[in-house]
Coordinates of C-alpha atoms in Angstrom, one line a residue:
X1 CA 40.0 -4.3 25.4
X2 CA 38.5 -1.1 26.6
X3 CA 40.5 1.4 28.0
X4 CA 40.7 2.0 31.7
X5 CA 39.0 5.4 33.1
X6 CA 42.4 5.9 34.3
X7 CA 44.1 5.7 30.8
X8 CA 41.1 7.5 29.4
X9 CA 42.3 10.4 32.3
X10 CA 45.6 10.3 31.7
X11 CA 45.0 10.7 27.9
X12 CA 42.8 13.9 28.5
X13 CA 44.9 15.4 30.5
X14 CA 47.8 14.9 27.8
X15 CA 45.7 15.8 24.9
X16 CA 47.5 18.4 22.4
X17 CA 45.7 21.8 23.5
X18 CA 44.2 23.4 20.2
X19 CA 46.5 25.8 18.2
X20 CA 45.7 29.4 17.6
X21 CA 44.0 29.1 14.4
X22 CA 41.8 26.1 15.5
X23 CA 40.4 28.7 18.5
X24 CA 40.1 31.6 16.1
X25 CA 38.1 29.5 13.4
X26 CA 35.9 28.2 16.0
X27 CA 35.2 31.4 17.2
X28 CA 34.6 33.1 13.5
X29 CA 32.3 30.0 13.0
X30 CA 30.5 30.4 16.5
X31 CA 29.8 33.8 15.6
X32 CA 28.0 32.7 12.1
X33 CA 26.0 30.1 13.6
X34 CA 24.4 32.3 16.7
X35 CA 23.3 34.9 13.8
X36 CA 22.1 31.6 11.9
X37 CA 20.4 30.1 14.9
X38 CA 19.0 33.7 15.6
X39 CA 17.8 33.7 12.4
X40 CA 15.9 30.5 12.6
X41 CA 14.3 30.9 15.5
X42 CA 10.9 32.8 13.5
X43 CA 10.7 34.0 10.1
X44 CA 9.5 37.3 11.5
X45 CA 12.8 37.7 13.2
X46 CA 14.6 37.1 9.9
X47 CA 12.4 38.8 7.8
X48 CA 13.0 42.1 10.0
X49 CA 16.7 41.6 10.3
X50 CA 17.0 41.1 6.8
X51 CA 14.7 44.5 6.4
X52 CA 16.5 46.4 8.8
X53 CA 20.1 45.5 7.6
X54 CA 18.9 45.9 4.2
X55 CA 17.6 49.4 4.9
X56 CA 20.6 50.4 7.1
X57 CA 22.9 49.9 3.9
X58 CA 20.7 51.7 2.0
X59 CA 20.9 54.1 4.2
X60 CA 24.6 54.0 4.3
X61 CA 25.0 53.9 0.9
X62 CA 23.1 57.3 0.7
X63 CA 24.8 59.4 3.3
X64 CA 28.4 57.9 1.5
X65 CA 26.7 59.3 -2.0
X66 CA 25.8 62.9 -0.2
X67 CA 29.5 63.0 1.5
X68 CA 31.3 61.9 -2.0
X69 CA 29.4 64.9 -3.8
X70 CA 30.3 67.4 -1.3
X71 CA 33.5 66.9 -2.4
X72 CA 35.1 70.0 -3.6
X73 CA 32.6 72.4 -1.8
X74 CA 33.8 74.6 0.8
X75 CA 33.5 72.8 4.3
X76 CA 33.4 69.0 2.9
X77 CA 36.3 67.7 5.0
X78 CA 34.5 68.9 8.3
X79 CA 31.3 67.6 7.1
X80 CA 33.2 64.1 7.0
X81 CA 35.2 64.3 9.6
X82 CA 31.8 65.0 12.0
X83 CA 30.2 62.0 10.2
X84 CA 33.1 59.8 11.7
X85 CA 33.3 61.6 15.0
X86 CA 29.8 60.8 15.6
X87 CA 30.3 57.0 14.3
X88 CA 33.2 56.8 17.2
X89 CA 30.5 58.1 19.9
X90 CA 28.0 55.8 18.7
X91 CA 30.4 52.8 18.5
X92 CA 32.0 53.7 21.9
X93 CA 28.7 53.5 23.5
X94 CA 27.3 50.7 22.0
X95 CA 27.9 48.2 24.5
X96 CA 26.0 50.2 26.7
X97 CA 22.8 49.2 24.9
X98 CA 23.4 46.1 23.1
X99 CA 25.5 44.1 25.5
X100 CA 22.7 42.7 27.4
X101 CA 20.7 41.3 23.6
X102 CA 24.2 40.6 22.0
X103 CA 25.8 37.2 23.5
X104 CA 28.9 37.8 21.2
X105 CA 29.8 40.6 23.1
X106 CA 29.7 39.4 26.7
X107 CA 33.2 38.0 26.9
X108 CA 32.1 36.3 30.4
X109 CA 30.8 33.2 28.6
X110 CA 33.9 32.3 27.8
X111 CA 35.8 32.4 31.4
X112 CA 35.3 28.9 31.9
X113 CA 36.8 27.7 28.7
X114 CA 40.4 26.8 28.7
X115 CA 41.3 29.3 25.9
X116 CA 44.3 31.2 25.9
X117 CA 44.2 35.3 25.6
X118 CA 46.1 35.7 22.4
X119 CA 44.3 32.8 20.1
X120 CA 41.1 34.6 22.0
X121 CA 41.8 38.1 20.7
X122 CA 42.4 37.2 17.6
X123 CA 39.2 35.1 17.3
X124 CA 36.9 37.6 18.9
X125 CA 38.2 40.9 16.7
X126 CA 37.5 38.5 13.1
X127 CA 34.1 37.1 14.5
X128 CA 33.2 41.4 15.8
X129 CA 33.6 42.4 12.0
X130 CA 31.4 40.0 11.0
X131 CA 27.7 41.3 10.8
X132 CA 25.7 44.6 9.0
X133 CA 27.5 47.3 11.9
X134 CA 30.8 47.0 10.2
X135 CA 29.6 46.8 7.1
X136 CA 27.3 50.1 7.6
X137 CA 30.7 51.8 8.9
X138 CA 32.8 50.8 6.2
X139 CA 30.6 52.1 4.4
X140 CA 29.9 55.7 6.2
X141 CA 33.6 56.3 6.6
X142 CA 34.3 55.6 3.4
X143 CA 32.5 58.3 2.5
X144 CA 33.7 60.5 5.2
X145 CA 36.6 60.0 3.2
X146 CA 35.5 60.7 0.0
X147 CA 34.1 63.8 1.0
X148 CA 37.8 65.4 1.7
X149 CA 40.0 63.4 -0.8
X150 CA 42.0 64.9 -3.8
X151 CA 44.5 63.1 -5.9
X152 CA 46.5 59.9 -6.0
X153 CA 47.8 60.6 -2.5
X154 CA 44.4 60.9 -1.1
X155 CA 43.4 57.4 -2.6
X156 CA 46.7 55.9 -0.8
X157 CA 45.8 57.1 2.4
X158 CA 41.9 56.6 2.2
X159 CA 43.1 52.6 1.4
X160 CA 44.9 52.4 4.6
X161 CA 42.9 55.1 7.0
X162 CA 39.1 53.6 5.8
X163 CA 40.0 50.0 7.2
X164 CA 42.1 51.2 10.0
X165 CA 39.5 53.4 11.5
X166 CA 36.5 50.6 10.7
X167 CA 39.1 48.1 12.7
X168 CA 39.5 50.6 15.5
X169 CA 36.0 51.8 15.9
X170 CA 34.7 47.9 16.2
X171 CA 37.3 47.3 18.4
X172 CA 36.6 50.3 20.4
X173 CA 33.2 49.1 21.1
X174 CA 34.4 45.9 22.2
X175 CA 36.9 47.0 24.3
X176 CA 34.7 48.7 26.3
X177 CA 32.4 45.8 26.8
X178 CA 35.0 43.7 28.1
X179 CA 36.4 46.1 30.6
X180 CA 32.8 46.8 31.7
X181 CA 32.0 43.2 31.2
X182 CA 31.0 42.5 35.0
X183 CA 29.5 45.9 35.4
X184 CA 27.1 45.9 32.4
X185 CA 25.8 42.8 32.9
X186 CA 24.7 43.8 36.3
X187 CA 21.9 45.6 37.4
X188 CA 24.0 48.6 37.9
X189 CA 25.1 48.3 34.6
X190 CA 21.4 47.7 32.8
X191 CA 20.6 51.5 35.1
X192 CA 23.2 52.6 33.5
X193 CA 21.6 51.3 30.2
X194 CA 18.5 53.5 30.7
X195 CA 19.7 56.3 31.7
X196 CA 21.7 56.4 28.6
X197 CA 18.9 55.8 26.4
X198 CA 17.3 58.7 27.6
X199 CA 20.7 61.2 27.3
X200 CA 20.9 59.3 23.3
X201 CA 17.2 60.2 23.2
X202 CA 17.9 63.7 24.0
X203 CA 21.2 64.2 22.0
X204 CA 19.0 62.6 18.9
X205 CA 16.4 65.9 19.6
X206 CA 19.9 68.5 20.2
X207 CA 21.3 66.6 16.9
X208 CA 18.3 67.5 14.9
X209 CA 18.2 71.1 15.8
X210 CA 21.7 71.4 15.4
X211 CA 21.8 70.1 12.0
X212 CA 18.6 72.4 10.9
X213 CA 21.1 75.6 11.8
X214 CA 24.2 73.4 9.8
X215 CA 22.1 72.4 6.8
X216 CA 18.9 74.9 7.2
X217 CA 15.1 74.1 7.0
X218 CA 13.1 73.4 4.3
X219 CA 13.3 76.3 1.6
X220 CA 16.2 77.6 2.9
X221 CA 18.5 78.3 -0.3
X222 CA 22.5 77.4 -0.1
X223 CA 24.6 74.7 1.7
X224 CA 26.4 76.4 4.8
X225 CA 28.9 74.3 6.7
X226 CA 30.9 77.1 8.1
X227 CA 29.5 76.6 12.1
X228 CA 31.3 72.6 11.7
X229 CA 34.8 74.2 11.4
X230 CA 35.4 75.1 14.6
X231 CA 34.1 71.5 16.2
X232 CA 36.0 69.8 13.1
X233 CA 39.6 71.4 13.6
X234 CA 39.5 70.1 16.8
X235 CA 37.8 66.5 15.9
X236 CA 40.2 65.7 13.0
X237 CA 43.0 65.0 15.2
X238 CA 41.7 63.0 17.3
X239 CA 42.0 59.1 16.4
X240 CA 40.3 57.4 15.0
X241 CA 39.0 60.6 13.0
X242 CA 42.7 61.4 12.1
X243 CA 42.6 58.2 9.4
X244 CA 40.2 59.1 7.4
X245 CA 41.0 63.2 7.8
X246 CA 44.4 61.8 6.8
X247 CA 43.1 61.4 2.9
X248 CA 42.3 64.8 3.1
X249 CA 45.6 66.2 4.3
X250 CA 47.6 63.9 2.3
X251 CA 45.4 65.9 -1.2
X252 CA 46.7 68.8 0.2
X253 CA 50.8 67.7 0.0
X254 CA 51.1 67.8 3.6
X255 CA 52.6 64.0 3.2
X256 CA 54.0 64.0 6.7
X257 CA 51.1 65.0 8.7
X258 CA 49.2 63.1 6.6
X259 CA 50.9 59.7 8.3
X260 CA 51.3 61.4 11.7
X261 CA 47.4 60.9 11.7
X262 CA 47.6 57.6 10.7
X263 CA 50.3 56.6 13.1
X264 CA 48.0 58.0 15.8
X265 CA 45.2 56.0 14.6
X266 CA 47.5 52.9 14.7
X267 CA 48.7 53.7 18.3
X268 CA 45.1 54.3 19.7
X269 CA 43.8 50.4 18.2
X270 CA 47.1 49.2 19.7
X271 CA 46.7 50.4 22.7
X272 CA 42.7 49.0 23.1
X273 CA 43.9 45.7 21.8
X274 CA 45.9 45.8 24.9
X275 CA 43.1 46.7 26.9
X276 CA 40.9 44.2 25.2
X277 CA 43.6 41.5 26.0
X278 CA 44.3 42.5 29.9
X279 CA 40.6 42.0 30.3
X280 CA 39.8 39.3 28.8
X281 CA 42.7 37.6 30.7
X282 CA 41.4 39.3 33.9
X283 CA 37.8 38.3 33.4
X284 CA 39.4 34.2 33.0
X285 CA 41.7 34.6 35.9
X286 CA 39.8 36.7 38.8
X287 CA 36.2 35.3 39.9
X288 CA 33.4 38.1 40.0
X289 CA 33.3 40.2 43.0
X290 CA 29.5 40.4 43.7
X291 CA 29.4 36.6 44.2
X292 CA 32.0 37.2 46.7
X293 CA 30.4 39.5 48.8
X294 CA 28.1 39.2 51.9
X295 CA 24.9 41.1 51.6
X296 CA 25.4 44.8 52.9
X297 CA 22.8 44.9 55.2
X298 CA 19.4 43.6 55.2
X299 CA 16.4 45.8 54.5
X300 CA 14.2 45.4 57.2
X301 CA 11.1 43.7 56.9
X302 CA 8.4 46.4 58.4
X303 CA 7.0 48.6 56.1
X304 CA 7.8 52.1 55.6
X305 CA 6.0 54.3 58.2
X306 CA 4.6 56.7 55.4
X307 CA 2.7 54.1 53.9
X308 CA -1.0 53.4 54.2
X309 CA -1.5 50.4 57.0
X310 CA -2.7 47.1 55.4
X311 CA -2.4 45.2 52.5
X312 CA -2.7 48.3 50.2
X313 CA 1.2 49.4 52.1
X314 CA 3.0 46.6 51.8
X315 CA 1.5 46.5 48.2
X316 CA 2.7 49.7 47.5
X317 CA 6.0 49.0 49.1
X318 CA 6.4 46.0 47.1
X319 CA 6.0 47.6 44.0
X320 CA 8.2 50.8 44.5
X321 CA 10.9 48.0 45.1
X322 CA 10.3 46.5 41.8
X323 CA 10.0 50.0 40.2
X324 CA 13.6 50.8 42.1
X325 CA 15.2 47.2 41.4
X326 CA 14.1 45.8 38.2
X327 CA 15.6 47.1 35.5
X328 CA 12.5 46.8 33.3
X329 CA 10.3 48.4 35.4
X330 CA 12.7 51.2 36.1
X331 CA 13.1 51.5 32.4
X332 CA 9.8 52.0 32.1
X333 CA 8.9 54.5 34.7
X334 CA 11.8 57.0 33.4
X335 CA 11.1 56.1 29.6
X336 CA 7.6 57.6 30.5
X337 CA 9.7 60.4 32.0
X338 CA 12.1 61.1 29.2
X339 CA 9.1 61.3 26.5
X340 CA 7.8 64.2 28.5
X341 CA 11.2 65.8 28.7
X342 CA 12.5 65.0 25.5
X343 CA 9.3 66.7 23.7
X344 CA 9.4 69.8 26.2
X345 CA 13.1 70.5 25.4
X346 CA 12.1 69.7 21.8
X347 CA 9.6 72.3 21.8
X348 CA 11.2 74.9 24.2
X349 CA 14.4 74.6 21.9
X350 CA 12.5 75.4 18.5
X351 CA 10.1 78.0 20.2
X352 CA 6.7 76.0 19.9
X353 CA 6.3 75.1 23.7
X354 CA 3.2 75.6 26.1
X355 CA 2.6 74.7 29.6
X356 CA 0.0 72.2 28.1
X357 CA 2.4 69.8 27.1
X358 CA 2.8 68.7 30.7
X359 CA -0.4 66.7 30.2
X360 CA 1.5 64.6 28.2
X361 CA 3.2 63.4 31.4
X362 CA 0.0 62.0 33.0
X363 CA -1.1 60.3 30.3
X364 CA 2.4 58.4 29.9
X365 CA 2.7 58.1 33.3
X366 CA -0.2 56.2 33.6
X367 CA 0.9 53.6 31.3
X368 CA 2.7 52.6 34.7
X369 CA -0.5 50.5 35.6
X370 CA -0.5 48.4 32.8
X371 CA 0.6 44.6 33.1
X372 CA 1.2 44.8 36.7
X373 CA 1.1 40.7 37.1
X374 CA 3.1 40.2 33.9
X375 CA 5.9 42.2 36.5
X376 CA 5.9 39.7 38.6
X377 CA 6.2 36.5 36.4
X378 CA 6.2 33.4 38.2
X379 CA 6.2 34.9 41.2
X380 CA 2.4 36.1 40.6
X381 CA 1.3 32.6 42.1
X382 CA 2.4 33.8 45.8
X383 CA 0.4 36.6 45.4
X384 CA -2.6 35.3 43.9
X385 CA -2.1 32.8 46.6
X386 CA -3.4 35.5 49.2
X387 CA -6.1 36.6 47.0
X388 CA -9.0 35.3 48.8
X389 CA -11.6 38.2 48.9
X390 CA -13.0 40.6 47.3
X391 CA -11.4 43.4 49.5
X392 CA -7.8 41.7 49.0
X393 CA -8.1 41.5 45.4
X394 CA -9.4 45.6 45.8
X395 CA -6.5 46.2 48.1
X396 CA -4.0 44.6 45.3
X397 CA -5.0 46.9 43.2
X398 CA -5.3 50.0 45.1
X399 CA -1.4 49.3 46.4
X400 CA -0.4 49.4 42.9
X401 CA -2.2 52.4 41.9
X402 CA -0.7 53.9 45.0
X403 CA 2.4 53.6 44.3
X404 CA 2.0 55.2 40.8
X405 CA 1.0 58.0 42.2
X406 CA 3.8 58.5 44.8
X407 CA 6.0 59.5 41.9
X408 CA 4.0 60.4 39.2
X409 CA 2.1 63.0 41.1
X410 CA 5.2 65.0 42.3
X411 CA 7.3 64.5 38.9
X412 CA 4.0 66.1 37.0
X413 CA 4.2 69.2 38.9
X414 CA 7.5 69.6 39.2
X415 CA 7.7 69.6 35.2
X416 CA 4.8 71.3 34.8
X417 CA 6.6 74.3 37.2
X418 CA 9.7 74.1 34.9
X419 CA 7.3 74.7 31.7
X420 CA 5.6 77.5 33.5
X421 CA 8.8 79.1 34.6
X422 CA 10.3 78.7 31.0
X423 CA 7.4 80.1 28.7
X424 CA 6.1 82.6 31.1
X425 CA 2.3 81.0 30.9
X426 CA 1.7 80.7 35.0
X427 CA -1.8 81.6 34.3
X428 CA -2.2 77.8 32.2
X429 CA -0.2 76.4 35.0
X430 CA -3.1 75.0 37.1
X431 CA -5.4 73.9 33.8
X432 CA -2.8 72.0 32.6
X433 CA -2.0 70.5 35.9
X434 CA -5.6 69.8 36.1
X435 CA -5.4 67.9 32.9
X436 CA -2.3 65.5 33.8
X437 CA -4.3 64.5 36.7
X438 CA -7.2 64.0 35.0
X439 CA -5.4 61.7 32.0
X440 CA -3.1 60.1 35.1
X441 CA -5.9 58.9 36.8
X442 CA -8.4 57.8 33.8
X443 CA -4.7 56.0 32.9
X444 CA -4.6 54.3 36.3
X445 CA -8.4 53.4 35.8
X446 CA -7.7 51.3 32.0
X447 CA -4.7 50.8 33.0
X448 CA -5.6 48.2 35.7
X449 CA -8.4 47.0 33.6
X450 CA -6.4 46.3 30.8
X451 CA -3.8 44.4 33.5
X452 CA -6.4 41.8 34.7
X453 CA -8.2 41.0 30.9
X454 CA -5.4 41.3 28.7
X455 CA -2.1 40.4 30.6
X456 CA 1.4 39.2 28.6
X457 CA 4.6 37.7 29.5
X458 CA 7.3 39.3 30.5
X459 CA 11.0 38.1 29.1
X460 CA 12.9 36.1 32.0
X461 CA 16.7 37.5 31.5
X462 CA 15.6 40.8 32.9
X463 CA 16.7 43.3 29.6
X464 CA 15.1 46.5 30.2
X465 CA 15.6 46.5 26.5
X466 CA 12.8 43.6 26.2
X467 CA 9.4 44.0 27.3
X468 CA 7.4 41.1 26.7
X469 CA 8.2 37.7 25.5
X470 CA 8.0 36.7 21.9
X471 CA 4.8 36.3 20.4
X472 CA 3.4 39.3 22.8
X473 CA 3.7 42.3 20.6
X474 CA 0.1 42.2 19.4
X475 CA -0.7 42.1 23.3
X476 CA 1.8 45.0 23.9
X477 CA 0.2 47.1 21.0
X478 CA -3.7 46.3 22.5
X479 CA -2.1 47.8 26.1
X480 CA 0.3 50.6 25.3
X481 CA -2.7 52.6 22.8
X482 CA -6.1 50.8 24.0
X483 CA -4.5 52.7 27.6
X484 CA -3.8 56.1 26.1
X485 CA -6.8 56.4 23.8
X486 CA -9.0 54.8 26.5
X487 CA -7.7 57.3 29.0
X488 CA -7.7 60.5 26.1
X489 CA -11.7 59.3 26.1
X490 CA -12.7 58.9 29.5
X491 CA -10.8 62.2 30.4
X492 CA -13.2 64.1 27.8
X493 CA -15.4 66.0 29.9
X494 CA -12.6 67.7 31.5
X495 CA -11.1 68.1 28.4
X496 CA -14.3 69.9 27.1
X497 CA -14.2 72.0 29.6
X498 CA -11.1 73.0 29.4
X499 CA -11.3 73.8 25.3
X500 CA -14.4 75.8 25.3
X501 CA -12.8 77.9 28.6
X502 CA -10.0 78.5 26.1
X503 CA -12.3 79.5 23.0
X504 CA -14.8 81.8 24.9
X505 CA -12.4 83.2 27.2
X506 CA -14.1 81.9 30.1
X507 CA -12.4 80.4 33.8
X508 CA -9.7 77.5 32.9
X509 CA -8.6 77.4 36.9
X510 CA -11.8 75.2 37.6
X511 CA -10.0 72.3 35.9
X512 CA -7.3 71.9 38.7
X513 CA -10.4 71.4 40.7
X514 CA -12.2 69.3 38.4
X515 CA -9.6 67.4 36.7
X516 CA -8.1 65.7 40.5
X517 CA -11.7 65.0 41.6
X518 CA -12.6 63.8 38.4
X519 CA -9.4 61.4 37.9
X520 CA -9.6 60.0 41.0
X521 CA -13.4 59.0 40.7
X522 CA -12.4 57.4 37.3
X523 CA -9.9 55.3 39.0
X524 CA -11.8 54.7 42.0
X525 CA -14.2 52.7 39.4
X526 CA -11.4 51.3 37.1
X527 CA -9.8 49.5 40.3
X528 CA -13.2 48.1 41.6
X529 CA -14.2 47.1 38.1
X530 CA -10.3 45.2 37.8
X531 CA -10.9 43.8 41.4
X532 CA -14.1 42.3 40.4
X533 CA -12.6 40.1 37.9
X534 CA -9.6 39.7 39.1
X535 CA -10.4 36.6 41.2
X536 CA -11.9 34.6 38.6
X537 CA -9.4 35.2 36.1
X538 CA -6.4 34.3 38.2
X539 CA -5.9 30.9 36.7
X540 CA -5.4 32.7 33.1
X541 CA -3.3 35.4 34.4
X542 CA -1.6 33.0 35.7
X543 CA -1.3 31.2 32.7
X544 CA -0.2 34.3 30.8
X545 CA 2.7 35.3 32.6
X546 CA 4.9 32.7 33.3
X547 CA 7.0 32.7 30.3
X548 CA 7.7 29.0 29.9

């Protein structure tokens, strides 16, 4: 006799909830079967994550090697102590740029499960050291540590500090992702995501030219780490630096400071567990604000009394809104952006820079005007939906190319003033000007070409991390260089001009002149040329970029 749906209720409700281990094993073994199933899903994917995790260790392996035989040279303990200083930055901010590709670290998945916090914790820290990040780290701070230690006494404490800072630096990272759990997976937080990849961009560029002034430039003689001292006697004591700056103190008998830093390192991964464990038990137990909340205020519906009247405005307005609100688009406009400013900083800092660099800006810029429908995704079909002439199809266009240019056009000569201003060259202020706006507009011109013959999908989970779908990169590749060598080759008169002016001497100023009127008749004629196929390939655009 089968038992009743009542019985079978009362029985569930009875069942034995599972014990601590049961939860932390099935979370360990979650963990190894998403980086399986991640693994499967294309042998491209797991031939480069084999690659890249191969090459990391390697990598590892050989700044661990350069720390251990510093060892003994004056200045070794700071170079260590920097390494692992710059490990905690990098861990600590990890979240910030992973979170949205790593589903192990979005502890929101796991709200509705009927899981305690402590078995939870526990799970979650074993199944975070599993992958090649820890490993790399283990790795890197051990040599940090090697790179200071002396003795017996600096093996002991090396053996406790190594795995206590690896422990604390993973569970640094994920403690910020789970008290930022709501925000980061927001569109706030994937802003926040881009705007941090431009400062890590930049700090990558400082970094460099730091280190050439550390470690000096090629056929420079000697090894000075003096100018690390000063940043390192503040860095060692705080944790978890203080661990693995503990085996040096304890090679130099100080014994008692030597566990001081280690009890500061133990205090520090305490105190984040705690954090780790009042959010995770917050995020189970407190339902997410912003699906709480009424809207703010609705925009209103009439266009924006700047804008051009027709179908070219509320284009335009429509895709200033995407460029504003969708985190890949907006990712895209300020990558374009932080290139420029990355290389002008770059080359101010190193003494190499020229007003002529700002050209650079329209031509990256103007990638803004590729894969406009692949934007839209399945909601292309509304639009092509009102495509019904010529003139609309023109208009489409035109609105799109519009709205490039309300940003790119001020940004270019703002920088371009600020690279003026800094190297003194206002004379090569207006030929170079002249040349962005020749490369921005010959960009707009392939640019919207390229959109309507050679579109791609665009991933659906809205990662500003991710632009196209798998299976799109040899479409990506065809875009991102068949626009900037297309527009490097239509902008080559001007760009003739321009070089022999510079050679013989002669007027450059005509090219602020020539370059505008130039670039705007080159997109004048890319954005008829796209409008004239655009209608009879909408089926296939169509097709293209609705990721399915």
């Amino acid at each position: 006799m089968s038992p009743s749906p009542a019985t079978t209720g009362v029985r569930a409700a009875t069942a034995p909830v599972p014990d601590g281990r049961t939860v932390v094993r099935a979370l360990v073994a979650l963990k190894l079967r998403l980086l399986r199933n991640g693994l499967r899903r294309s042998r491209g994917r797991a031939a480069v994550y084999v690659i890249g995790a191969l090459l990391g260790l390697l990598f590892a392996a050989a700044v661990a090697l350069a720390m251990a035989l510093l060892n003994g040279h004056a200045g070794a303990g700071d170079a260590g102590v920097m390494l692992v200083g710059v490990l905690t930055i990098g861990w600590a901010a990890l979240p910030l740029f992973l979170f949205s590709s790593d589903e192990s670290a979005d502890p929101t998945r796991l709200t509705m499960l009927p899981l305690r916090p402590a078995p939870l914790l526990r799970g979650s820290v074993l199944a975070a050291l599993i992958g090649p990040g820890p490993l790399v780290s283990l790795v890197l701070v051990t040599g940090a540590a090697l790179s200071g230690a002396d003795g017996a006494a600096s093996a002991v404490a090396a053996l406790i500090g190594v795995p206590l800072a690896v422990l604390c630096l993973v569970t640094l990272s994920r403690s910020v992702a789970a008290g930022n759990a709501r925000l980061l997976s927001s569109r706030r937080g994937k802003d926040f995501a881009i705007f941090g990849g431009l400062l890590f961009a930049l700090l990558i560029q400082v970094a460099n030219v730091g280190s050439q002034s550390v470690f000096g430039k090629p056929g420079d003689h000697g090894l000075d780490l003096s100018p690390l001292a000063p940043i390192a006697s503040v860095v060692r004591w705080v944790p978890p630096v203080s661990a693995v700056d503990a085996a040096r103190t304890a090679g130099e008998g100080r014994y008692g400071l030597a566990l001081l830093q280690l009890a500061g390192t133990a205090a520090l991964l305490v105190l984040l567990l705690r954090w780790w464990r009042a959010s995770l038990q917050q995020l189970m137990v407190t339902a997410d604000a912003s699906t709480l909340e009424v809207a703010r205020g609705v925009q209103s519906s009439r266009g924006w009394g700047f804008l051009p009247a027709g179908r070219a405005g509320a284009v335009m307005q429509r895709h200033l809104r995407y460029a504003w609100r969708e985190p890949r688009a907006k990712a895209a406009v300020f990558t374009s952006i932080g290139m420029t400013l990355v290389v002008c900083v770059l080359s101010v800092v190193q003494g190499w820079s020229t007003v002529y660099l700002i050209a650079a800006t329209g031509l990256f810029l103007g990638l803004q005007m590729l894969n406009l429908f692949g934007m839209d995704g399945s909601a292309f079909w509304m639009v092509a939906a009102t495509l019904l002439t010529p003139a609309d199809a023109r208009a489409e266009l035109r609105g799109r190319a519009y709205a490039v240019l309300s940003y790119a056009l001020p940004v270019t000569t703002v920088l371009g003033v600020g690279l003026a201003a800094v190297t003194g060259d206002w004379a090569g202020l207006a030929p170079a000007l002249g040349t962005a706006f020749t490369l921005l507009g010959c960009g707009l011109a392939v640019g919207a070409v390229l959109s309507v013959l050679a579109p791609y999908t665009m991933p659906s989970d809205s990662n500003p991390m991710r632009n196209a779908a798998p299976g799109q990169g040899g479409l990506v590749m065809l875009n991102s260089f068949g626009s900037m060598f297309g527009a490097a080759l239509l902008a080559a008169p001007v760009g003739g001009y321009l070089g022999w002016a510079l050679v013989t001497d002669g007027p450059a100023w005509p090219v602020l002149l020539l370059g505008p009127l130039y670039g705007a008749l080159v997109a004048v004629l890319g954005v008829r040329l796209a409008a004239g196929r655009l209608l009879e390939r909408i089926p296939e655009i169509l097709a293209k970029t609705v990721e399915r």
